[in-house]
mmCIF file of C-alpha atoms in Angstrom:
data_model
loop_
_atom_site.group_PDB
_atom_site.id
_atom_site.type_symbol
_atom_site.label_atom_id
_atom_site.label_comp_id
_atom_site.label_asym_id
_atom_site.label_seq_id
_atom_site.Cartn_x
_atom_site.Cartn_y
_atom_site.Cartn_z
ATOM 1 C CA SER R 1 -22.191 58.585 47.599
ATOM 2 C CA LYS R 2 -24.704 59.822 45.129
ATOM 3 C CA GLN R 3 -22.531 58.741 42.251
ATOM 4 C CA MET R 4 -21.583 55.362 43.247
ATOM 5 C CA SER R 5 -25.472 54.740 43.557
ATOM 6 C CA ASP R 6 -26.030 55.845 40.433
ATOM 7 C CA MET R 7 -22.875 53.625 39.036
ATOM 8 C CA GLY R 8 -24.965 50.737 40.623
ATOM 9 C CA ILE R 9 -28.195 51.103 39.162
ATOM 10 C CA TYR R 10 -26.505 51.942 35.755
ATOM 11 C CA ARG R 11 -24.363 48.750 36.205
ATOM 12 C CA ARG R 12 -27.723 46.909 37.153
ATOM 13 C CA GLN R 13 -29.410 48.225 33.835
ATOM 14 C CA ARG R 14 -26.927 46.677 31.629
ATOM 15 C CA ALA R 15 -26.815 43.438 33.250
ATOM 16 C CA SER R 16 -30.933 43.307 32.935
ATOM 17 C CA VAL R 17 -30.234 44.150 29.327
ATOM 18 C CA ALA R 18 -27.710 41.331 28.667
ATOM 19 C CA LEU R 19 -29.932 39.125 30.588
ATOM 20 C CA SER R 20 -33.031 39.880 28.393
ATOM 21 C CA LEU R 21 -31.130 39.196 25.669
ATOM 22 C CA SER R 22 -29.752 36.166 26.639
ATOM 23 C CA PHE R 23 -32.997 34.484 27.586
ATOM 24 C CA LEU R 24 -34.126 35.713 24.204
ATOM 25 C CA SER R 25 -31.517 33.900 22.508
ATOM 26 C CA LEU R 26 -32.351 30.990 24.262
ATOM 27 C CA ILE R 27 -35.785 30.821 23.716
ATOM 28 C CA PHE R 28 -35.179 31.334 19.962
ATOM 29 C CA SER R 29 -32.604 28.561 19.738
ATOM 30 C CA ILE R 30 -34.789 25.811 21.533
ATOM 31 C CA THR R 31 -37.833 26.575 19.188
ATOM 32 C CA ALA R 32 -35.849 26.446 15.989
ATOM 33 C CA PHE R 33 -33.903 23.457 17.106
ATOM 34 C CA SER R 34 -37.252 21.596 18.062
ATOM 35 C CA SER R 35 -39.037 22.604 15.121
ATOM 36 C CA SER R 36 -39.069 21.476 11.166
ATOM 37 C CA TYR R 37 -39.582 24.834 9.039
ATOM 38 C CA TRP R 38 -35.676 25.583 8.515
ATOM 39 C CA CYS R 39 -36.327 25.101 4.951
ATOM 40 C CA GLU R 40 -39.795 25.356 2.926
ATOM 41 C CA GLY R 41 -40.126 24.692 -0.712
ATOM 42 C CA THR R 42 -42.136 22.450 -3.213
ATOM 43 C CA ARG R 43 -41.423 19.200 -5.487
ATOM 44 C CA LYS R 44 -43.515 18.493 -8.631
ATOM 45 C CA VAL R 45 -44.885 15.012 -8.467
ATOM 46 C CA ALA R 46 -47.364 13.254 -10.814
ATOM 47 C CA LYS R 47 -50.913 13.455 -9.975
ATOM 48 C CA PRO R 48 -52.785 10.522 -8.487
ATOM 49 C CA PHE R 49 -55.602 9.294 -10.737
ATOM 50 C CA CYS R 50 -58.905 10.257 -9.290
ATOM 51 C CA THR R 51 -61.075 7.599 -7.290
ATOM 52 C CA ASP R 52 -64.676 9.226 -7.583
ATOM 53 C CA GLN R 53 -66.866 11.236 -9.558
ATOM 54 C CA GLY R 54 -65.580 14.969 -8.420
ATOM 55 C CA LYS R 55 -63.710 16.962 -10.359
ATOM 56 C CA GLY R 56 -60.508 17.987 -8.565
ATOM 57 C CA THR R 57 -57.444 19.386 -9.484
ATOM 58 C CA HIS R 58 -55.325 17.679 -7.863
ATOM 59 C CA CYS R 59 -55.663 14.357 -9.760
ATOM 60 C CA ILE R 60 -56.283 12.857 -13.154
ATOM 61 C CA ARG R 61 -59.513 12.331 -14.583
ATOM 62 C CA PHE R 62 -60.855 9.622 -17.217
ATOM 63 C CA ASN R 63 -63.599 10.357 -19.386
ATOM 64 C CA ASN R 64 -65.345 7.197 -18.465
ATOM 65 C CA SER R 65 -66.906 7.045 -15.572
ATOM 66 C CA ASP R 66 -66.680 3.370 -15.210
ATOM 67 C CA VAL R 67 -63.417 3.483 -13.687
ATOM 68 C CA ASN R 68 -63.890 -0.211 -11.780
ATOM 69 C CA ASN R 69 -64.045 -1.762 -15.255
ATOM 70 C CA SER R 70 -60.712 -2.753 -16.785
ATOM 71 C CA ASN R 71 -62.067 -3.593 -19.762
ATOM 72 C CA ALA R 72 -63.430 0.148 -20.653
ATOM 73 C CA VAL R 73 -61.342 2.455 -22.939
ATOM 74 C CA GLN R 74 -60.094 5.586 -20.592
ATOM 75 C CA TYR R 75 -58.763 8.675 -21.810
ATOM 76 C CA ILE R 76 -56.327 10.526 -19.577
ATOM 77 C CA TRP R 77 -57.035 14.684 -20.766
ATOM 78 C CA GLU R 78 -54.346 15.901 -18.827
ATOM 79 C CA THR R 79 -50.980 16.449 -20.663
ATOM 80 C CA GLY R 80 -47.195 18.067 -19.686
ATOM 81 C CA ASP R 81 -47.369 20.061 -16.692
ATOM 82 C CA ASP R 82 -51.026 19.235 -16.169
ATOM 83 C CA LYS R 83 -50.217 15.916 -15.114
ATOM 84 C CA PHE R 84 -47.774 16.715 -12.366
ATOM 85 C CA VAL R 85 -48.891 18.998 -9.217
ATOM 86 C CA ASP R 86 -46.468 20.848 -6.595
ATOM 87 C CA ARG R 87 -46.283 19.439 -3.313
ATOM 88 C CA LYS R 88 -44.986 21.643 -0.654
ATOM 89 C CA PHE R 89 -42.384 19.994 1.839
ATOM 90 C CA HIS R 90 -40.913 21.758 4.951
ATOM 91 C CA ALA R 91 -37.608 20.239 6.590
ATOM 92 C CA GLY R 92 -35.836 20.966 10.012
ATOM 93 C CA ILE R 93 -33.013 19.294 11.786
ATOM 94 C CA TRP R 94 -34.746 16.020 12.689
ATOM 95 C CA TYR R 95 -37.368 15.941 10.556
ATOM 96 C CA SER R 96 -38.720 16.348 6.595
ATOM 97 C CA CYS R 97 -42.715 16.572 6.233
ATOM 98 C CA GLU R 98 -44.740 16.415 2.817
ATOM 99 C CA GLU R 99 -48.190 17.270 2.491
ATOM 100 C CA ILE R 100 -50.655 14.495 1.089
ATOM 101 C CA ILE R 101 -51.959 14.898 -2.191
ATOM 102 C CA ASN R 102 -55.916 14.926 -2.132
ATOM 103 C CA GLY R 103 -55.665 13.897 1.580
ATOM 104 C CA GLU R 104 -55.344 15.662 4.938
ATOM 105 C CA GLY R 105 -52.032 15.679 6.758
ATOM 106 C CA GLU R 106 -48.323 15.259 5.770
ATOM 107 C CA LYS R 107 -46.278 12.203 5.705
ATOM 108 C CA CYS R 108 -42.797 12.903 7.735
ATOM 109 C CA ARG R 109 -39.441 11.312 7.154
ATOM 110 C CA SER R 110 -35.778 11.498 9.662
ATOM 111 C CA PHE R 111 -33.976 14.182 7.650
ATOM 112 C CA ILE R 112 -31.012 12.131 8.893
ATOM 113 C CA SER R 113 -32.107 8.982 6.588
ATOM 114 C CA LEU R 114 -32.594 11.505 3.918
ATOM 115 C CA THR R 115 -29.295 13.073 4.236
ATOM 116 C CA PRO R 116 -26.138 11.516 1.612
ATOM 117 C CA PRO R 117 -24.086 8.767 3.741
ATOM 118 C CA ALA R 118 -20.896 11.124 3.158
ATOM 119 C CA ASP R 119 -22.450 14.162 4.877
ATOM 120 C CA ARG R 120 -24.200 12.175 8.086
ATOM 121 C CA GLY R 121 -21.026 13.151 10.081
ATOM 122 C CA VAL R 122 -21.563 16.473 9.417
ATOM 123 C CA LEU R 123 -25.295 16.519 10.324
ATOM 124 C CA TRP R 124 -24.282 14.955 13.609
ATOM 125 C CA LEU R 125 -21.526 17.526 14.162
ATOM 126 C CA SER R 126 -24.418 20.297 13.377
ATOM 127 C CA ILE R 127 -26.584 18.730 16.130
ATOM 128 C CA VAL R 128 -24.008 18.119 18.330
ATOM 129 C CA ALA R 129 -22.942 21.955 17.965
ATOM 130 C CA GLU R 130 -26.726 23.310 18.482
ATOM 131 C CA LEU R 131 -27.171 20.978 21.562
ATOM 132 C CA LEU R 132 -23.804 22.866 23.010
ATOM 133 C CA TYR R 133 -24.951 26.185 21.800
ATOM 134 C CA ILE R 134 -27.876 25.634 23.954
ATOM 135 C CA ILE R 135 -26.321 24.637 27.214
ATOM 136 C CA LEU R 136 -23.849 27.337 27.091
ATOM 137 C CA LEU R 137 -26.507 29.880 26.606
ATOM 138 C CA LEU R 138 -28.551 28.814 29.523
ATOM 139 C CA THR R 139 -25.392 28.557 31.363
ATOM 140 C CA GLY R 140 -24.824 31.899 30.633
ATOM 141 C CA ALA R 141 -28.111 33.217 31.260
ATOM 142 C CA THR R 142 -28.095 31.227 34.609
ATOM 143 C CA LEU R 143 -24.901 33.304 35.978
ATOM 144 C CA MET R 144 -26.218 36.568 34.542
ATOM 145 C CA SER R 145 -29.275 35.753 36.840
ATOM 146 C CA ILE R 146 -27.113 35.262 39.900
ATOM 147 C CA GLU R 147 -25.254 38.502 39.353
ATOM 148 C CA VAL R 148 -28.677 40.183 38.861
ATOM 149 C CA CYS R 149 -30.317 38.986 42.065
ATOM 150 C CA TYR R 150 -27.929 37.816 44.333
ATOM 151 C CA TYR R 151 -24.441 39.538 44.289
ATOM 152 C CA ASN R 152 -23.584 41.848 46.985
ATOM 153 C CA THR R 153 -20.133 42.909 46.261
ATOM 154 C CA ILE R 154 -18.211 44.419 43.127
ATOM 155 C CA ILE R 155 -15.763 41.620 43.024
ATOM 156 C CA ASP R 156 -18.012 38.679 43.152
ATOM 157 C CA GLY R 157 -20.177 40.613 40.667
ATOM 158 C CA LEU R 158 -16.889 41.012 38.268
ATOM 159 C CA LYS R 159 -16.151 37.277 38.633
ATOM 160 C CA LEU R 160 -19.731 36.088 37.742
ATOM 161 C CA ASN R 161 -19.725 38.855 34.751
ATOM 162 C CA ALA R 162 -16.321 37.235 33.653
ATOM 163 C CA PHE R 163 -17.615 33.830 33.384
ATOM 164 C CA ALA R 164 -21.038 34.875 32.073
ATOM 165 C CA ALA R 165 -18.981 36.587 29.234
ATOM 166 C CA ILE R 166 -17.027 33.416 28.258
ATOM 167 C CA PHE R 167 -19.987 31.190 28.330
ATOM 168 C CA THR R 168 -22.052 33.498 25.960
ATOM 169 C CA VAL R 169 -19.189 34.033 23.646
ATOM 170 C CA LEU R 170 -18.542 30.140 23.195
ATOM 171 C CA ALA R 171 -22.228 29.951 22.677
ATOM 172 C CA GLY R 172 -22.170 32.376 19.733
ATOM 173 C CA LEU R 173 -19.276 30.559 18.371
ATOM 174 C CA PHE R 174 -21.080 26.969 18.581
ATOM 175 C CA GLY R 175 -24.042 28.455 17.351
ATOM 176 C CA MET R 176 -22.542 30.180 14.222
ATOM 177 C CA VAL R 177 -20.553 27.082 13.455
ATOM 178 C CA ALA R 178 -23.741 24.684 13.665
ATOM 179 C CA HIS R 179 -26.308 26.844 11.839
ATOM 180 C CA MET R 180 -23.453 27.215 8.739
ATOM 181 C CA MET R 181 -22.766 22.970 8.858
ATOM 182 C CA TYR R 182 -26.680 22.664 8.863
ATOM 183 C CA THR R 183 -27.041 25.132 5.819
ATOM 184 C CA THR R 184 -24.069 23.290 3.743
ATOM 185 C CA VAL R 185 -25.742 19.709 4.605
ATOM 186 C CA PHE R 186 -29.003 20.804 3.608
ATOM 187 C CA GLN R 187 -27.486 22.106 0.224
ATOM 188 C CA MET R 188 -25.886 18.779 -0.461
ATOM 189 C CA THR R 189 -29.232 16.597 0.280
ATOM 190 C CA VAL R 190 -31.011 18.528 -2.096
ATOM 191 C CA ASN R 191 -28.596 17.794 -4.704
ATOM 192 C CA LEU R 192 -27.629 14.336 -4.010
ATOM 193 C CA GLY R 193 -30.569 13.101 -1.932
ATOM 194 C CA PRO R 194 -33.103 10.345 -2.464
ATOM 195 C CA GLU R 195 -35.077 10.982 -6.103
ATOM 196 C CA ASP R 196 -38.580 10.740 -4.247
ATOM 197 C CA TRP R 197 -37.501 13.721 -2.191
ATOM 198 C CA ARG R 198 -35.432 16.457 -3.941
ATOM 199 C CA PRO R 199 -37.486 19.723 -4.361
ATOM 200 C CA GLN R 200 -37.625 21.612 -7.477
ATOM 201 C CA MET R 201 -37.839 25.131 -5.417
ATOM 202 C CA TRP R 202 -37.042 25.717 -1.958
ATOM 203 C CA ASP R 203 -35.857 28.739 0.389
ATOM 204 C CA TYR R 204 -35.203 29.105 4.362
ATOM 205 C CA GLY R 205 -38.050 28.882 6.432
ATOM 206 C CA TRP R 206 -39.205 30.854 9.795
ATOM 207 C CA SER R 207 -37.235 28.562 11.951
ATOM 208 C CA TYR R 208 -33.908 29.390 10.104
ATOM 209 C CA CYS R 209 -34.570 32.749 10.466
ATOM 210 C CA LEU R 210 -34.952 32.239 14.451
ATOM 211 C CA ALA R 211 -32.091 30.517 14.498
ATOM 212 C CA TRP R 212 -29.891 33.319 13.100
ATOM 213 C CA SER R 213 -32.019 35.707 15.121
ATOM 214 C CA SER R 214 -31.021 33.850 18.435
ATOM 215 C CA PHE R 215 -27.230 33.635 16.975
ATOM 216 C CA THR R 216 -27.737 37.534 16.872
ATOM 217 C CA CYS R 217 -29.228 38.204 20.375
ATOM 218 C CA CYS R 218 -26.375 35.995 21.743
ATOM 219 C CA MET R 219 -23.511 38.195 20.012
ATOM 220 C CA ALA R 220 -25.366 41.185 21.606
ATOM 221 C CA ALA R 221 -25.518 40.052 25.018
ATOM 222 C CA SER R 222 -21.949 38.774 24.858
ATOM 223 C CA VAL R 223 -21.040 42.355 23.492
ATOM 224 C CA THR R 224 -22.906 43.949 26.500
ATOM 225 C CA THR R 225 -21.530 41.921 29.015
ATOM 226 C CA ILE R 226 -17.974 42.412 27.989
ATOM 227 C CA ASN R 227 -18.628 45.694 27.415
ATOM 228 C CA ARG R 228 -20.345 45.932 31.229
ATOM 229 C CA TYR R 229 -17.140 44.394 32.666
ATOM 230 C CA THR R 230 -14.317 46.434 31.082
ATOM 231 C CA LYS R 231 -16.611 49.704 32.359
ATOM 232 C CA THR R 232 -16.590 47.907 35.762
ATOM 233 C CA ILE R 233 -12.863 47.442 36.112
ATOM 234 C CA LEU R 234 -12.038 51.236 34.670
ATOM 235 C CA GLU R 235 -14.394 52.510 37.151
ATOM 236 C CA PHE R 236 -13.156 49.876 40.083
ATOM 237 C CA LYS R 237 -9.558 51.116 39.163
ATOM 238 C CA HIS R 238 -10.650 54.909 39.092
ATOM 239 C CA LYS R 239 -12.078 54.572 42.399
ATOM 240 C CA GLN R 240 -9.388 52.938 43.723
ATOM 241 C CA LYS R 241 -6.879 55.786 42.817
ATOM 242 C CA LYS R 242 -9.342 58.394 44.461
#
């Protein structure tokens, strides 16, 4: 009896670990999906003309203070790279935002509108796969919660465990495909997107890392769930033989 009680406690601990990983994966995936920091970088843009007497570094200055007089001769001292400034941007599944030079805030555009027409179908597939990933994760986590909190018999627990494992594995597959498709679409947009958007330098942001962390937690939860299911079956068969 004590051995059975210990096995029950051990099974419940493993169930709690899988449930925690599943909920962590769900939180990471929702945060990444709704954010716009999958990729970050800079783009060189021409400096705007200075509109006041300030000596800002992000605008082109004149030697003449009478900037409103069109007859005045004005000299631009900036040459070469001095005439350009690096504008920061960040992009996600839904939006791409750029900082406003010599101003506050950001200017955002729909990332779907920036994507080359030939690749928009792939982006939409990526969005659908991300949504399915979140839905399947939520379903798997719900089944794990029911198993941890409410099941009374081993058979009922095994049924819930099996379905939770199936949903979690499927979620991981959809998540991996979605992340890879978005990566491909973004790289194609960098090469073939609008001229006024293409970045000179870019790298993956914290949202992208969070998305793959979510996938890692999802896979860890699925492996833990399958392992728990297998061990419970073996323990159940061993008990039947005795």
